[in-house]
Short mmCIF file of C-alpha atoms and ligand atoms in Angstrom, two decimals:
data_model
loop_
_atom_site.label_atom_id
_atom_site.label_comp_id
_atom_site.label_asym_id
_atom_site.label_seq_id
_atom_site.Cartn_x
_atom_site.Cartn_y
_atom_site.Cartn_z
CA MET A 912 119.74 -72.41 190.52
CA ILE A 913 118.95 -69.38 188.32
CA PRO A 914 121.13 -66.27 188.88
CA GLY A 915 118.85 -63.62 190.42
CA GLY A 916 115.90 -65.96 189.81
CA VAL A 917 115.44 -64.69 186.26
CA ASN A 918 116.55 -65.47 182.74
CA SER A 919 116.81 -61.76 181.75
CA PRO A 920 117.78 -59.17 184.37
CA VAL A 921 115.06 -56.53 184.25
CA ARG A 922 112.46 -59.17 185.16
CA ALA A 923 113.93 -59.22 188.69
CA PHE A 924 112.22 -56.00 189.98
CA ARG A 925 115.50 -54.65 191.34
CA ALA A 926 114.62 -51.09 190.31
CA VAL A 927 111.25 -51.07 192.07
CA GLY A 928 111.78 -53.49 194.98
CA GLY A 929 110.01 -56.67 195.86
CA ALA A 930 109.93 -59.92 193.97
CA PRO A 931 108.17 -60.51 190.68
CA PRO A 932 105.00 -62.63 190.64
CA PHE A 933 105.40 -65.93 188.82
CA VAL A 934 103.21 -66.14 185.77
CA ALA A 935 100.91 -69.12 185.32
CA ARG A 936 99.17 -68.08 182.10
CA GLY A 937 97.87 -65.27 179.95
CA GLU A 938 94.34 -64.71 178.64
CA GLY A 939 93.87 -61.90 176.16
CA ALA A 940 94.85 -58.68 177.84
CA GLU A 941 95.37 -60.31 181.25
CA ILE A 942 98.11 -62.24 183.02
CA VAL A 943 97.25 -64.71 185.78
CA ASP A 944 99.95 -65.37 188.34
CA ALA A 945 100.74 -68.57 190.19
CA ASP A 946 98.64 -67.42 193.14
CA GLY A 947 95.60 -66.83 190.90
CA ARG A 948 95.83 -63.01 190.93
CA ARG A 949 94.89 -61.29 187.64
CA TYR A 950 96.63 -58.31 186.14
CA LEU A 951 95.94 -56.18 183.09
CA ASP A 952 99.20 -56.69 181.24
CA LEU A 953 100.92 -53.54 179.99
CA VAL A 954 104.24 -55.31 179.36
CA GLY A 955 103.12 -57.79 176.76
CA SER A 956 106.44 -59.68 176.99
CA TRP A 957 108.32 -56.40 176.49
CA GLY A 958 106.33 -55.43 173.42
CA ALA A 959 106.27 -58.79 171.67
CA LEU A 960 102.48 -59.21 171.98
CA LEU A 961 100.25 -56.84 170.05
CA LEU A 962 97.31 -59.21 169.95
CA GLY A 963 97.40 -60.09 173.63
CA HIS A 964 97.99 -63.56 175.08
CA ALA A 965 97.19 -66.81 173.30
CA PRO A 966 95.27 -65.37 170.35
CA GLN A 967 93.33 -68.26 168.82
CA GLY A 968 94.57 -68.09 165.24
CA VAL A 969 98.22 -67.90 166.32
CA VAL A 970 97.93 -70.77 168.78
CA ALA A 971 96.24 -72.96 166.16
CA ALA A 972 98.90 -72.15 163.57
CA VAL A 973 101.73 -73.06 165.97
CA VAL A 974 100.11 -76.33 167.04
CA GLU A 975 99.53 -77.25 163.41
CA ALA A 976 103.16 -76.42 162.47
CA LEU A 977 104.54 -78.35 165.45
CA SER A 978 102.47 -81.43 164.61
CA ARG A 979 104.47 -81.61 161.35
CA GLY A 980 107.84 -81.41 163.16
CA ALA A 981 109.55 -78.68 165.17
CA THR A 982 112.68 -77.99 163.09
CA PHE A 983 114.48 -79.34 160.09
CA GLY A 984 117.51 -77.09 159.48
CA ALA A 985 116.43 -77.07 155.81
CA PRO A 986 114.30 -74.70 153.70
CA THR A 987 110.53 -74.78 154.26
CA GLU A 988 107.69 -73.16 152.36
CA GLY A 989 106.58 -71.05 155.33
CA GLU A 990 109.86 -69.09 155.28
CA VAL A 991 109.27 -68.09 151.66
CA VAL A 992 105.68 -67.09 152.29
CA PHE A 993 106.78 -65.08 155.33
CA ALA A 994 109.48 -63.29 153.35
CA GLU A 995 106.94 -62.50 150.58
CA ARG A 996 104.39 -61.09 153.05
CA LEU A 997 106.98 -59.10 154.97
CA THR A 998 108.63 -57.52 151.93
CA ALA A 999 105.25 -56.74 150.35
CA ARG A 1000 104.30 -54.89 153.48
CA LEU A 1001 107.65 -53.17 154.09
CA PRO A 1002 108.92 -52.73 150.53
CA TRP A 1003 112.19 -51.09 151.66
CA ILE A 1004 113.10 -54.58 152.85
CA GLN A 1005 114.01 -56.01 149.45
CA LYS A 1006 115.60 -59.13 150.86
CA VAL A 1007 115.32 -60.54 154.34
CA ARG A 1008 116.92 -63.18 156.48
CA LEU A 1009 115.25 -64.73 159.53
CA CYS A 1010 116.88 -65.41 162.87
CA SER A 1011 115.70 -66.06 166.38
CA SER A 1012 116.17 -62.93 168.51
CA GLY A 1013 116.44 -59.18 168.11
CA SER A 1014 120.01 -59.34 169.42
CA GLU A 1015 120.94 -61.69 166.61
CA ALA A 1016 119.26 -59.44 164.04
CA THR A 1017 121.21 -56.36 165.10
CA GLY A 1018 124.46 -58.28 165.42
CA HIS A 1019 124.14 -59.70 161.97
CA ALA A 1020 123.10 -56.32 160.50
CA ILE A 1021 126.14 -54.65 162.06
CA ARG A 1022 128.49 -57.28 160.71
CA LEU A 1023 126.91 -56.93 157.26
CA ALA A 1024 127.32 -53.15 157.31
CA ARG A 1025 130.94 -53.57 158.27
CA GLY A 1026 131.46 -56.21 155.64
CA VAL A 1027 129.85 -54.09 152.90
CA THR A 1028 131.57 -50.79 153.75
CA GLY A 1029 134.94 -52.20 154.83
CA ARG A 1030 134.79 -49.85 157.83
CA ASP A 1031 134.85 -50.64 161.57
CA LEU A 1032 133.08 -47.88 163.51
CA ILE A 1033 129.47 -48.16 164.67
CA VAL A 1034 127.53 -45.17 165.94
CA LYS A 1035 124.72 -45.59 168.40
CA PHE A 1036 122.70 -43.30 170.63
CA ASP A 1037 122.83 -42.95 174.39
CA GLY A 1038 119.92 -44.89 175.88
CA CYS A 1039 119.17 -46.92 172.75
CA TYR A 1040 119.30 -50.66 173.23
CA HIS A 1041 120.09 -53.08 170.42
CA GLY A 1042 120.44 -56.37 172.25
CA ALA A 1043 122.85 -58.06 174.61
CA HIS A 1044 125.98 -58.32 172.46
CA ASP A 1045 129.32 -56.55 172.90
CA ALA A 1046 129.22 -53.99 170.10
CA VAL A 1047 126.08 -52.36 171.41
CA LEU A 1048 126.42 -52.78 175.18
CA VAL A 1049 127.64 -49.21 175.47
CA GLY A 1050 125.25 -46.51 176.63
CA ALA A 1051 122.49 -49.10 176.19
CA GLY A 1052 119.57 -47.75 178.19
CA SER A 1053 117.07 -49.65 180.37
CA GLY A 1054 119.02 -52.59 181.84
CA GLY A 1055 122.05 -50.40 182.36
CA GLU A 1056 120.03 -47.43 183.58
CA THR A 1057 118.09 -49.62 185.95
CA PHE A 1058 121.20 -51.04 187.53
CA GLY A 1059 123.27 -47.86 187.19
CA VAL A 1060 125.89 -49.71 185.15
CA PRO A 1061 126.24 -48.07 181.78
CA ASP A 1062 128.46 -50.79 180.35
CA SER A 1063 128.85 -54.50 181.06
CA ALA A 1064 131.87 -56.13 182.57
CA GLY A 1065 133.30 -58.58 180.06
CA VAL A 1066 133.00 -56.28 177.04
CA PRO A 1067 136.60 -55.86 175.86
CA ALA A 1068 137.72 -52.22 175.76
CA ALA A 1069 138.98 -52.86 172.23
CA VAL A 1070 135.46 -53.79 171.14
CA ALA A 1071 133.77 -50.87 172.92
CA ALA A 1072 136.33 -48.56 171.33
CA LEU A 1073 134.74 -49.27 167.92
CA THR A 1074 131.36 -47.98 169.11
CA ARG A 1075 130.68 -44.26 169.28
CA VAL A 1076 127.80 -43.05 171.45
CA VAL A 1077 126.09 -39.74 170.87
CA PRO A 1078 122.98 -38.24 172.49
CA TYR A 1079 119.62 -39.04 170.88
CA ASN A 1080 117.63 -36.28 169.14
CA ASP A 1081 120.73 -34.04 168.95
CA VAL A 1082 121.46 -33.08 165.36
CA ALA A 1083 124.59 -31.09 166.20
CA ALA A 1084 126.16 -34.04 168.00
CA ILE A 1085 125.80 -36.49 165.13
CA GLU A 1086 126.87 -33.81 162.62
CA ALA A 1087 130.01 -33.20 164.66
CA LEU A 1088 130.77 -36.92 164.79
CA PHE A 1089 130.46 -37.26 161.02
CA ALA A 1090 132.58 -34.20 160.48
CA ARG A 1091 135.25 -35.75 162.68
CA GLU A 1092 135.35 -39.35 161.47
CA GLY A 1093 132.53 -39.87 158.98
CA ASP A 1094 134.80 -41.78 156.59
CA ARG A 1095 135.34 -44.48 159.26
CA VAL A 1096 131.69 -45.09 160.08
CA ALA A 1097 130.30 -48.41 158.87
CA ALA A 1098 126.80 -47.76 160.19
CA VAL A 1099 124.60 -45.68 162.41
CA ILE A 1100 122.21 -47.92 164.37
CA VAL A 1101 119.16 -46.27 165.86
CA GLU A 1102 115.78 -47.04 167.41
CA PRO A 1103 113.73 -44.74 165.17
CA VAL A 1104 111.35 -44.45 168.15
CA ALA A 1105 113.45 -45.03 171.25
CA GLY A 1106 111.81 -47.44 173.64
CA ASN A 1107 114.60 -48.66 175.87
CA MET A 1108 115.00 -45.44 177.92
CA GLY A 1109 111.22 -45.22 178.09
CA CYS A 1110 109.30 -44.15 175.00
CA VAL A 1111 111.05 -41.18 173.36
CA ALA A 1112 109.88 -40.04 169.93
CA PRO A 1113 112.31 -38.61 167.36
CA VAL A 1114 112.09 -34.80 167.08
CA ASP A 1115 110.89 -33.40 163.77
CA GLY A 1116 113.38 -33.95 160.97
CA TYR A 1117 115.84 -35.93 163.07
CA LEU A 1118 115.51 -39.26 161.25
CA GLN A 1119 115.67 -37.41 157.89
CA ARG A 1120 118.91 -35.76 158.97
CA LEU A 1121 120.40 -39.13 160.02
CA ARG A 1122 119.41 -40.55 156.65
CA ALA A 1123 121.07 -37.69 154.78
CA LEU A 1124 124.29 -37.82 156.81
CA CYS A 1125 124.72 -41.54 156.31
CA THR A 1126 124.13 -41.26 152.57
CA GLU A 1127 126.52 -38.31 152.31
CA HIS A 1128 129.30 -40.18 154.13
CA GLY A 1129 128.79 -43.63 152.65
CA ALA A 1130 127.71 -45.14 155.94
CA GLY A 1131 124.85 -47.51 156.43
CA LEU A 1132 121.75 -46.58 158.41
CA ILE A 1133 120.36 -49.46 160.44
CA PHE A 1134 116.84 -48.93 161.74
CA ASP A 1135 116.45 -51.15 164.77
CA GLU A 1136 112.68 -51.69 164.69
CA VAL A 1137 112.70 -54.71 166.94
CA MET A 1138 110.38 -52.84 169.26
CA SER A 1139 108.81 -50.18 167.00
CA GLY A 1140 108.11 -52.56 164.06
CA PHE A 1141 104.34 -53.10 163.72
CA ARG A 1142 104.07 -51.23 167.04
CA ALA A 1143 104.62 -47.54 166.12
CA GLY A 1144 102.15 -48.08 163.29
CA PRO A 1145 101.20 -50.63 160.61
CA ARG A 1146 104.56 -50.13 158.89
CA GLY A 1147 106.55 -49.33 162.00
CA ALA A 1148 108.50 -46.15 162.55
CA SER A 1149 109.78 -46.22 158.97
CA GLY A 1150 106.22 -45.95 157.67
CA ARG A 1151 105.21 -43.45 160.30
CA TYR A 1152 108.00 -40.99 159.61
CA GLY A 1153 108.63 -41.75 155.96
CA VAL A 1154 112.32 -42.53 156.41
CA THR A 1155 113.96 -45.91 155.83
CA GLY A 1156 117.29 -47.49 156.71
CA ASP A 1157 119.59 -49.43 154.45
CA LEU A 1158 118.89 -52.29 156.80
CA THR A 1159 115.95 -52.85 159.14
CA CYS A 1160 115.90 -55.16 162.16
CA LEU A 1161 112.69 -56.72 163.32
CA GLY A 1162 111.80 -58.95 166.29
CA LYS A 1163 109.21 -59.05 169.07
CA ILE A 1164 105.81 -58.61 167.33
CA VAL A 1165 107.01 -60.19 164.10
CA GLY A 1166 107.25 -63.56 165.82
CA GLY A 1167 103.87 -63.43 167.55
CA GLY A 1168 105.47 -64.43 170.88
CA LEU A 1169 107.79 -67.09 169.55
CA PRO A 1170 111.55 -66.70 168.96
CA LEU A 1171 111.57 -65.10 165.54
CA ALA A 1172 113.43 -62.03 164.31
CA ALA A 1173 114.59 -60.73 160.95
CA PHE A 1174 116.98 -58.31 159.30
CA GLY A 1175 116.84 -57.10 155.78
CA GLY A 1176 116.93 -54.22 153.41
CA ARG A 1177 118.82 -53.29 150.25
CA ALA A 1178 119.21 -56.32 148.00
CA ASP A 1179 122.70 -55.25 146.96
CA TRP A 1180 123.71 -55.29 150.63
CA MET A 1181 121.89 -58.51 151.56
CA ASP A 1182 123.61 -60.29 148.67
CA HIS A 1183 126.91 -59.91 150.60
CA LEU A 1184 125.66 -62.57 153.00
CA ALA A 1185 126.94 -66.17 152.77
CA PRO A 1186 126.50 -68.25 150.67
CA LEU A 1187 126.29 -65.49 148.02
CA GLY A 1188 128.95 -63.27 149.55
CA PRO A 1189 131.71 -63.10 152.11
CA VAL A 1190 129.73 -62.00 155.23
CA TYR A 1191 128.96 -64.99 157.43
CA GLN A 1192 125.65 -65.35 159.24
CA ALA A 1193 123.86 -68.47 160.39
CA GLY A 1194 121.53 -70.08 162.92
CA THR A 1195 120.46 -73.65 163.66
CA LEU A 1196 116.86 -72.64 164.47
CA SER A 1197 116.64 -69.69 162.05
CA GLY A 1198 113.31 -69.65 160.31
CA ASN A 1199 111.96 -72.25 162.72
CA PRO A 1200 108.66 -73.56 161.32
CA ALA A 1201 106.63 -73.02 164.48
CA ALA A 1202 107.96 -69.47 164.93
CA VAL A 1203 107.34 -68.68 161.28
CA ALA A 1204 103.78 -70.01 161.64
CA ALA A 1205 103.20 -67.74 164.64
CA GLY A 1206 104.67 -64.82 162.71
CA LEU A 1207 102.50 -65.46 159.65
CA ALA A 1208 99.32 -65.84 161.72
CA THR A 1209 100.19 -62.61 163.53
CA LEU A 1210 100.91 -60.62 160.34
CA GLU A 1211 97.53 -61.74 159.01
CA ARG A 1212 95.84 -60.07 161.97
CA LEU A 1213 97.76 -56.80 161.66
CA ASP A 1214 95.32 -55.09 159.32
CA GLU A 1215 94.04 -51.52 159.21
CA ALA A 1216 91.35 -52.23 161.79
CA THR A 1217 93.92 -53.48 164.29
CA TYR A 1218 95.83 -50.17 164.19
CA VAL A 1219 92.61 -48.11 164.34
CA ARG A 1220 91.77 -50.01 167.50
CA LEU A 1221 95.32 -49.62 168.89
CA GLU A 1222 95.13 -45.87 168.38
CA ALA A 1223 91.69 -45.64 169.94
CA ILE A 1224 92.92 -47.49 173.04
CA GLY A 1225 95.99 -45.25 173.29
CA GLU A 1226 93.91 -42.08 172.95
CA ALA A 1227 91.42 -43.27 175.56
CA MET A 1228 94.23 -43.88 178.01
CA GLU A 1229 95.84 -40.50 177.35
CA ALA A 1230 92.53 -38.66 177.72
CA GLY A 1231 91.57 -40.64 180.81
CA LEU A 1232 94.88 -40.04 182.58
CA ARG A 1233 95.61 -36.41 181.55
CA ALA A 1234 94.27 -34.73 184.70
CA SER A 1235 95.69 -37.17 187.22
CA LEU A 1236 99.08 -37.14 185.49
CA ALA A 1237 99.22 -33.35 185.73
CA ALA A 1238 98.14 -33.46 189.37
CA ALA A 1239 100.97 -35.91 190.11
CA GLY A 1240 103.56 -33.74 188.29
CA ALA A 1241 103.90 -36.54 185.73
CA SER A 1242 103.59 -36.74 181.95
CA MET A 1243 103.03 -39.32 179.24
CA SER A 1244 104.61 -40.02 175.89
CA ARG A 1245 103.05 -42.38 173.34
CA VAL A 1246 103.78 -43.45 169.79
CA GLY A 1247 101.21 -45.97 168.50
CA GLY A 1248 101.22 -48.90 170.93
CA MET A 1249 104.28 -47.90 172.97
CA TRP A 1250 104.14 -45.36 175.79
CA THR A 1251 105.63 -44.27 179.09
CA ILE A 1252 104.40 -42.40 182.16
CA TRP A 1253 107.23 -40.10 183.19
CA PHE A 1254 107.67 -38.74 186.69
CA ARG A 1255 108.72 -35.46 185.20
CA SER A 1256 106.53 -32.55 183.98
CA GLN A 1257 107.42 -33.08 180.31
CA PRO A 1258 108.42 -36.25 178.43
CA PRO A 1259 112.22 -36.24 177.86
CA ARG A 1260 113.86 -35.99 174.43
CA ASN A 1261 117.00 -37.90 175.39
CA LEU A 1262 118.59 -40.01 178.10
CA ALA A 1263 120.07 -37.05 180.01
CA GLU A 1264 116.56 -35.62 180.37
CA ALA A 1265 115.12 -39.05 181.20
CA ARG A 1266 117.57 -39.34 184.06
CA THR A 1267 116.04 -36.35 185.76
CA CYS A 1268 112.80 -38.31 186.42
CA ASN A 1269 111.77 -39.05 189.99
CA THR A 1270 112.47 -42.80 190.08
CA THR A 1271 111.35 -43.06 193.72
CA ALA A 1272 107.92 -41.79 192.68
CA PHE A 1273 107.97 -44.33 189.85
CA SER A 1274 108.59 -47.15 192.32
CA VAL A 1275 105.68 -46.04 194.52
CA PHE A 1276 103.48 -45.78 191.40
CA PHE A 1277 104.59 -49.18 190.13
CA GLN A 1278 103.81 -50.92 193.43
CA ALA A 1279 100.41 -49.18 193.75
CA ALA A 1280 99.54 -50.18 190.17
CA LEU A 1281 100.65 -53.81 190.72
CA ALA A 1282 98.54 -54.00 193.91
CA ALA A 1283 95.58 -52.65 191.91
CA GLY A 1284 96.09 -55.34 189.24
CA VAL A 1285 98.08 -53.56 186.57
CA TRP A 1286 101.29 -55.17 185.30
CA LEU A 1287 103.66 -52.39 184.29
CA PRO A 1288 107.32 -52.64 183.27
CA PRO A 1289 109.35 -52.54 186.52
CA SER A 1290 111.48 -49.57 185.60
CA GLN A 1291 111.01 -45.88 184.74
CA PHE A 1292 113.29 -46.52 181.77
CA GLU A 1293 111.22 -49.21 180.06
CA ALA A 1294 108.40 -48.47 177.67
CA ALA A 1295 104.95 -49.92 178.36
CA PHE A 1296 102.79 -51.53 175.70
CA ILE A 1297 99.13 -51.76 174.88
CA ASN A 1298 97.56 -54.64 173.03
CA VAL A 1299 94.38 -54.90 170.99
CA ALA A 1300 92.90 -57.64 173.13
CA LEU A 1301 91.96 -54.91 175.66
CA THR A 1302 88.17 -54.48 175.73
CA ASP A 1303 86.56 -51.10 176.36
CA ALA A 1304 85.72 -52.25 179.86
CA GLN A 1305 89.34 -53.24 180.48
CA VAL A 1306 90.56 -49.89 179.15
CA ALA A 1307 88.22 -48.10 181.55
CA ALA A 1308 89.50 -50.35 184.40
CA LEU A 1309 93.09 -49.53 183.46
CA VAL A 1310 92.41 -45.80 183.53
CA ASP A 1311 90.65 -46.12 186.88
CA ARG A 1312 93.42 -48.22 188.47
CA LEU A 1313 96.24 -46.03 187.14
CA THR A 1314 94.41 -42.92 188.29
CA ARG A 1315 94.28 -44.33 191.78
CA ALA A 1316 97.95 -45.38 191.64
CA LEU A 1317 98.90 -41.83 190.59
CA ALA A 1318 96.89 -40.37 193.44
CA ALA A 1319 98.60 -42.80 195.88
CA THR A 1320 102.00 -41.78 194.44
CA LYS A 1321 101.25 -38.13 194.99
CA ALA A 1322 100.04 -38.76 198.53
CA GLY A 1323 103.10 -40.93 199.25
C1 LIG B 694 114.21 -56.04 172.56
C2 LIG B 694 115.12 -55.31 171.68
C3 LIG B 694 116.27 -55.86 171.10
C4 LIG B 694 116.77 -57.26 171.48
O1 LIG B 694 115.89 -58.25 171.12
P1 LIG B 694 115.99 -59.67 171.89
O2 LIG B 694 114.98 -60.49 171.18
O3 LIG B 694 115.72 -59.43 173.30
O4 LIG B 694 117.38 -60.14 171.65
C5 LIG B 694 116.99 -55.14 170.19
N1 LIG B 694 116.60 -53.89 169.86
C6 LIG B 694 115.53 -53.31 170.38
C7 LIG B 694 115.14 -51.96 169.91
C8 LIG B 694 114.74 -53.98 171.32
O5 LIG B 694 113.69 -53.35 171.88
#
C-alpha cells in the first residue's frame, strides 16, 4: 500500500541493496528491530535525536502536554517560552515563527526573502538539500545522488529556472554569479555545514565571503541549520564559525523528535509576515503543544556538558578508527555531532569530489556494519550522527564493529 514501502525515499536502502529492518523501538543509543535485533544507531532519525531515543525528560514533557490536549490552533504559553529560550540562545534570531518541518521552514524563509527584496532568484549550492519543495529540488544532494536523479519530475521548468545552483566551497563561482546577476538575487540559501552530500565543512572564510557578497548586493542570506543547528555545536554552525544569516532555519534537533521546526532572524524582515505584513505563511499544527514541549525539554538538556560529551565521543571515534580508515583507503570528516566515512583518501570539499567516492565499497561497508549491529545511513551521501546517550562501552563497541566492517570492506 505504501510506494516503495517507505514514507521517505532514502529509507528504502536502494543505494546499498537489501530491505530495511522494521523498527520496533529505541532505547538510548540503540534501536531494536521487529525481529529483536539491536543496533547502535548512528542515524538518529537523520540527525533529529541528539539525546538518543526516548530521553526521560522529553517523554514526560510530551505526555504531560498531550494530557492537556494535542492541538488548539490558538496561541499557547509554551510557544512564547520556546521563542524566548531560542532567541536568548541564538540572539541573531530576533523574531521566530514555528512550523512543523524543515521543508516548511526553508519554503517560508525563501518566500519571505522574495517578499522583502522584491526579487525572484534563489541561489543554492550543488549537493545542499533544503527540503522536498520545488524551489530547492535542484542539485539537491543525497536523495537525488542516491537515485542518480538530480532533479525531480513534476518540478515545473519555470520554477527551476528561478533557482541558480553553484558549487559549494567555491568562492570564484559565487562571485561570478553575483557579478552577473547579483541585483536579481532574493537570497542565497546554504547549509553552513553541508550534511546532505555527506558531511562537508565550509572552507576557511567561505561563509564570511557569502555574508559579504549578500550584504553588498542587497540579497538575503538564509542559513539552513535544520541539520547543523544544535549539532555542529551549542549554537550551531552560526556560533561555530561566527557568521550569521539574515534568516536561519531550524528543525530536527529543535523538536526533540517531534514535528517542530522554525525560521527566524532579523526583526525588520520577520515583520513582513502576515498578519503584520504582506508575506503569507501559516500552518494548522504550527507550534503544536506536544512538539513545543518536546523542543523545550530538549533545549533544557543542551547545556555545555552535553557538547563536551558530544565532542569527546566524536574524538574517540576518530582516534579509534584512524588506522583502519587509512588501511581501507577511506577517510572521515566530522563537525560536532555530524560525520561521514568517505570511501576516498580525503574528505571532499564539494559534490563533484564527493561523487568520486567508491560507492560499491560503501555498500559493502554498510552491510558489514549492519550485520555487526551498527545502524548507518544507507547512502555514501548522507551524514551520520552521534548522540550523547552513547556510553563509553557503546563507543568502544562502535569503534570495534566499524573497524571490523572496514576490514571486511577492504577484503571484499
Ligand atoms: C532535513 C533537512 C531539511 C528538511 O527537513 P524536513 O523536516 O525533512 O522537511 C532541510 N534542510 C536541511 C539542511 C536538512 O538536513
